[in-house]
């Protein structure tokens, strides 16, 4: 069992659940509940990031171990997921900053986009996890650039 990837994937799913419920509550006008849920969402996203980066630094990333015919589609999907996650993370930080500074019009405008991106990022991350650890045996562990580009 790959415990750290499992935990970090669970954290990203929990983060997305908090973001989804946070969005629901702000639409209903429940500002305090929204704020608490979004902070929890950010905490779980940060926990994911810390585990992911620690694992990447100390162990490397797992290469795709599935069939050769799926390598290119997998790597294109992985690139899409990484791009979404990066954009979502940056937008999330900007959104949190605007909320902290009480610039709620900017927070609302960027927050909608950040939430949508994050709610797309989580399921793509789960699919990457499923492909790497459940459907196919994980390949060798290697530095992140090698794993991303299938080297």
PDB file of C-alpha atoms in Angstrom:
ATOM      1  CA  UNK A   1       0.000   0.000   0.000  1.00  0.00           C
ATOM      2  CA  UNK A   2       1.252   3.448  -0.897  1.00  0.00           C
ATOM      3  CA  UNK A   3       0.324   5.306   2.266  1.00  0.00           C
ATOM      4  CA  UNK A   4       1.549   8.842   1.494  1.00  0.00           C
ATOM      5  CA  UNK A   5      -0.078   9.051  -1.957  1.00  0.00           C
ATOM      6  CA  UNK A   6      -3.283   7.652  -0.444  1.00  0.00           C
ATOM      7  CA  UNK A   7      -3.278  10.200   2.383  1.00  0.00           C
ATOM      8  CA  UNK A   8      -2.447  13.126   0.111  1.00  0.00           C
ATOM      9  CA  UNK A   9      -5.177  12.113  -2.359  1.00  0.00           C
ATOM     10  CA  UNK A  10      -7.664  11.916   0.502  1.00  0.00           C
ATOM     11  CA  UNK A  11      -6.589  15.389   1.621  1.00  0.00           C
ATOM     12  CA  UNK A  12      -7.184  16.888  -1.815  1.00  0.00           C
ATOM     13  CA  UNK A  13     -10.649  15.290  -1.964  1.00  0.00           C
ATOM     14  CA  UNK A  14     -11.467  16.590   1.526  1.00  0.00           C
ATOM     15  CA  UNK A  15     -10.232  20.022   0.438  1.00  0.00           C
ATOM     16  CA  UNK A  16     -12.544  19.995  -2.579  1.00  0.00           C
ATOM     17  CA  UNK A  17     -15.484  18.912  -0.421  1.00  0.00           C
ATOM     18  CA  UNK A  18     -14.881  21.856   1.916  1.00  0.00           C
ATOM     19  CA  UNK A  19     -14.605  24.218  -1.075  1.00  0.00           C
ATOM     20  CA  UNK A  20     -17.841  22.885  -2.560  1.00  0.00           C
ATOM     21  CA  UNK A  21     -19.747  23.274   0.697  1.00  0.00           C
ATOM     22  CA  UNK A  22     -18.111  26.660   1.271  1.00  0.00           C
ATOM     23  CA  UNK A  23     -19.349  27.856  -2.098  1.00  0.00           C
ATOM     24  CA  UNK A  24     -22.824  26.536  -1.318  1.00  0.00           C
ATOM     25  CA  UNK A  25     -22.901  28.453   1.961  1.00  0.00           C
ATOM     26  CA  UNK A  26     -21.799  31.780   0.500  1.00  0.00           C
ATOM     27  CA  UNK A  27     -24.519  31.481  -2.146  1.00  0.00           C
ATOM     28  CA  UNK A  28     -26.981  31.007   0.735  1.00  0.00           C
ATOM     29  CA  UNK A  29     -25.573  34.104   2.457  1.00  0.00           C
ATOM     30  CA  UNK A  30     -23.883  32.247   5.311  1.00  0.00           C
ATOM     31  CA  UNK A  31     -20.634  34.235   5.355  1.00  0.00           C
ATOM     32  CA  UNK A  32     -19.199  32.833   8.620  1.00  0.00           C
ATOM     33  CA  UNK A  33     -19.832  29.223   7.631  1.00  0.00           C
ATOM     34  CA  UNK A  34     -18.360  29.934   4.181  1.00  0.00           C
ATOM     35  CA  UNK A  35     -15.236  31.407   5.745  1.00  0.00           C
ATOM     36  CA  UNK A  36     -14.711  28.444   8.092  1.00  0.00           C
ATOM     37  CA  UNK A  37     -15.244  25.875   5.348  1.00  0.00           C
ATOM     38  CA  UNK A  38     -12.896  27.651   2.966  1.00  0.00           C
ATOM     39  CA  UNK A  39     -10.182  27.899   5.619  1.00  0.00           C
ATOM     40  CA  UNK A  40     -10.516  24.152   6.253  1.00  0.00           C
ATOM     41  CA  UNK A  41     -10.357  23.597   2.496  1.00  0.00           C
ATOM     42  CA  UNK A  42      -7.154  25.628   2.329  1.00  0.00           C
ATOM     43  CA  UNK A  43      -5.654  23.733   5.286  1.00  0.00           C
ATOM     44  CA  UNK A  44      -6.302  20.369   3.646  1.00  0.00           C
ATOM     45  CA  UNK A  45      -4.924  21.648   0.319  1.00  0.00           C
ATOM     46  CA  UNK A  46      -1.804  22.829   2.147  1.00  0.00           C
ATOM     47  CA  UNK A  47      -1.475  19.459   3.909  1.00  0.00           C
ATOM     48  CA  UNK A  48      -1.699  17.765   0.497  1.00  0.00           C
ATOM     49  CA  UNK A  49       0.969  20.079  -0.888  1.00  0.00           C
ATOM     50  CA  UNK A  50       3.342  19.480   2.035  1.00  0.00           C
ATOM     51  CA  UNK A  51       3.036  15.692   1.733  1.00  0.00           C
ATOM     52  CA  UNK A  52       3.358  15.795  -2.047  1.00  0.00           C
ATOM     53  CA  UNK A  53       6.425  18.036  -2.039  1.00  0.00           C
ATOM     54  CA  UNK A  54       8.092  16.107   0.798  1.00  0.00           C
ATOM     55  CA  UNK A  55       7.560  12.842  -1.021  1.00  0.00           C
ATOM     56  CA  UNK A  56       8.774  14.363  -4.285  1.00  0.00           C
ATOM     57  CA  UNK A  57      11.926  15.711  -2.647  1.00  0.00           C
ATOM     58  CA  UNK A  58      12.808  12.615  -0.644  1.00  0.00           C
ATOM     59  CA  UNK A  59      11.537   9.761  -2.827  1.00  0.00           C
ATOM     60  CA  UNK A  60      10.776  11.215  -6.217  1.00  0.00           C
ATOM     61  CA  UNK A  61       7.575  10.596  -8.162  1.00  0.00           C
ATOM     62  CA  UNK A  62       6.174   7.311  -9.377  1.00  0.00           C
ATOM     63  CA  UNK A  63       6.417   6.678 -13.100  1.00  0.00           C
ATOM     64  CA  UNK A  64       3.379   5.327 -14.958  1.00  0.00           C
ATOM     65  CA  UNK A  65       3.452   1.530 -14.827  1.00  0.00           C
ATOM     66  CA  UNK A  66       0.590   0.849 -17.217  1.00  0.00           C
ATOM     67  CA  UNK A  67       0.722  -0.359 -20.810  1.00  0.00           C
ATOM     68  CA  UNK A  68       2.909   1.413 -23.313  1.00  0.00           C
ATOM     69  CA  UNK A  69      -0.158   2.283 -25.419  1.00  0.00           C
ATOM     70  CA  UNK A  70      -1.522   4.428 -22.562  1.00  0.00           C
ATOM     71  CA  UNK A  71       1.709   6.216 -21.696  1.00  0.00           C
ATOM     72  CA  UNK A  72       1.163   9.224 -23.970  1.00  0.00           C
ATOM     73  CA  UNK A  73      -2.513   9.718 -23.018  1.00  0.00           C
ATOM     74  CA  UNK A  74      -1.573   9.335 -19.329  1.00  0.00           C
ATOM     75  CA  UNK A  75       1.210  11.915 -19.590  1.00  0.00           C
ATOM     76  CA  UNK A  76      -1.031  14.367 -21.443  1.00  0.00           C
ATOM     77  CA  UNK A  77      -3.671  13.906 -18.731  1.00  0.00           C
ATOM     78  CA  UNK A  78      -1.028  14.306 -16.009  1.00  0.00           C
ATOM     79  CA  UNK A  79       0.166  17.537 -17.615  1.00  0.00           C
ATOM     80  CA  UNK A  80      -3.461  18.775 -17.713  1.00  0.00           C
ATOM     81  CA  UNK A  81      -3.884  17.865 -14.019  1.00  0.00           C
ATOM     82  CA  UNK A  82      -0.633  19.567 -12.984  1.00  0.00           C
ATOM     83  CA  UNK A  83      -1.605  22.692 -14.931  1.00  0.00           C
ATOM     84  CA  UNK A  84      -5.058  22.762 -13.283  1.00  0.00           C
ATOM     85  CA  UNK A  85      -3.553  22.187  -9.830  1.00  0.00           C
ATOM     86  CA  UNK A  86      -1.006  24.970 -10.300  1.00  0.00           C
ATOM     87  CA  UNK A  87      -3.598  27.448 -11.556  1.00  0.00           C
ATOM     88  CA  UNK A  88      -6.027  26.391  -8.802  1.00  0.00           C
ATOM     89  CA  UNK A  89      -3.381  26.755  -6.110  1.00  0.00           C
ATOM     90  CA  UNK A  90      -2.333  30.219  -7.263  1.00  0.00           C
ATOM     91  CA  UNK A  91      -5.936  31.392  -7.666  1.00  0.00           C
ATOM     92  CA  UNK A  92      -6.756  29.936  -4.246  1.00  0.00           C
ATOM     93  CA  UNK A  93      -3.933  31.889  -2.621  1.00  0.00           C
ATOM     94  CA  UNK A  94      -4.986  35.097  -4.374  1.00  0.00           C
ATOM     95  CA  UNK A  95      -8.593  34.517  -3.329  1.00  0.00           C
ATOM     96  CA  UNK A  96      -7.589  33.953   0.291  1.00  0.00           C
ATOM     97  CA  UNK A  97      -5.439  37.086   0.202  1.00  0.00           C
ATOM     98  CA  UNK A  98      -8.331  39.221  -1.080  1.00  0.00           C
ATOM     99  CA  UNK A  99     -10.598  37.818   1.649  1.00  0.00           C
ATOM    100  CA  UNK A 100      -7.970  38.553   4.292  1.00  0.00           C
ATOM    101  CA  UNK A 101      -7.635  42.128   2.981  1.00  0.00           C
ATOM    102  CA  UNK A 102     -11.455  42.428   2.895  1.00  0.00           C
ATOM    103  CA  UNK A 103     -11.480  43.144  -0.834  1.00  0.00           C
ATOM    104  CA  UNK A 104     -14.627  41.122  -1.270  1.00  0.00           C
ATOM    105  CA  UNK A 105     -15.522  42.172  -4.830  1.00  0.00           C
ATOM    106  CA  UNK A 106     -12.172  40.892  -6.099  1.00  0.00           C
ATOM    107  CA  UNK A 107     -12.426  37.894  -3.784  1.00  0.00           C
ATOM    108  CA  UNK A 108     -15.829  36.992  -5.197  1.00  0.00           C
ATOM    109  CA  UNK A 109     -14.758  37.411  -8.821  1.00  0.00           C
ATOM    110  CA  UNK A 110     -11.574  35.352  -8.558  1.00  0.00           C
ATOM    111  CA  UNK A 111     -13.033  32.977  -5.973  1.00  0.00           C
ATOM    112  CA  UNK A 112     -15.601  31.639  -8.405  1.00  0.00           C
ATOM    113  CA  UNK A 113     -12.921  30.758 -10.922  1.00  0.00           C
ATOM    114  CA  UNK A 114     -10.630  29.357  -8.215  1.00  0.00           C
ATOM    115  CA  UNK A 115     -13.406  27.132  -6.872  1.00  0.00           C
ATOM    116  CA  UNK A 116     -14.305  25.790 -10.311  1.00  0.00           C
ATOM    117  CA  UNK A 117     -10.660  25.040 -11.088  1.00  0.00           C
ATOM    118  CA  UNK A 118     -10.200  23.362  -7.698  1.00  0.00           C
ATOM    119  CA  UNK A 119     -13.362  21.301  -8.118  1.00  0.00           C
ATOM    120  CA  UNK A 120     -11.944  20.066 -11.450  1.00  0.00           C
ATOM    121  CA  UNK A 121      -8.470  19.504 -10.036  1.00  0.00           C
ATOM    122  CA  UNK A 122      -9.536  17.124  -7.270  1.00  0.00           C
ATOM    123  CA  UNK A 123     -11.175  14.480  -9.487  1.00  0.00           C
ATOM    124  CA  UNK A 124      -8.310  14.613 -11.986  1.00  0.00           C
ATOM    125  CA  UNK A 125      -5.928  14.032  -9.058  1.00  0.00           C
ATOM    126  CA  UNK A 126      -7.982  11.044  -7.946  1.00  0.00           C
ATOM    127  CA  UNK A 127      -7.819   9.644 -11.476  1.00  0.00           C
ATOM    128  CA  UNK A 128      -4.020  10.065 -11.531  1.00  0.00           C
ATOM    129  CA  UNK A 129      -3.886   8.193  -8.202  1.00  0.00           C
ATOM    130  CA  UNK A 130      -6.114   5.407  -9.528  1.00  0.00           C
ATOM    131  CA  UNK A 131      -3.988   5.030 -12.664  1.00  0.00           C
ATOM    132  CA  UNK A 132      -0.707   5.009 -10.703  1.00  0.00           C
ATOM    133  CA  UNK A 133      -1.602   2.887  -7.704  1.00  0.00           C
ATOM    134  CA  UNK A 134      -4.812   0.931  -8.306  1.00  0.00           C
ATOM    135  CA  UNK A 135      -5.336   0.091 -11.983  1.00  0.00           C
ATOM    136  CA  UNK A 136      -1.672  -0.487 -12.806  1.00  0.00           C
ATOM    137  CA  UNK A 137       1.297  -1.328 -10.649  1.00  0.00           C
ATOM    138  CA  UNK A 138       3.323   1.781  -9.941  1.00  0.00           C
ATOM    139  CA  UNK A 139       6.435   2.124 -12.015  1.00  0.00           C
ATOM    140  CA  UNK A 140       9.808   3.057 -10.661  1.00  0.00           C
ATOM    141  CA  UNK A 141      10.172   6.069  -8.441  1.00  0.00           C
ATOM    142  CA  UNK A 142      12.220   8.788 -10.049  1.00  0.00           C
ATOM    143  CA  UNK A 143      12.684  12.558 -10.017  1.00  0.00           C
ATOM    144  CA  UNK A 144       9.586  14.588 -10.882  1.00  0.00           C
ATOM    145  CA  UNK A 145      10.728  15.782 -14.319  1.00  0.00           C
ATOM    146  CA  UNK A 146      11.511  12.227 -15.421  1.00  0.00           C
ATOM    147  CA  UNK A 147       8.115  10.973 -14.203  1.00  0.00           C
ATOM    148  CA  UNK A 148       6.195  13.797 -15.886  1.00  0.00           C
ATOM    149  CA  UNK A 149       7.837  13.353 -19.264  1.00  0.00           C
ATOM    150  CA  UNK A 150       8.007   9.564 -19.106  1.00  0.00           C
ATOM    151  CA  UNK A 151      11.803   9.378 -19.257  1.00  0.00           C
TER     152      UNK A 151
END
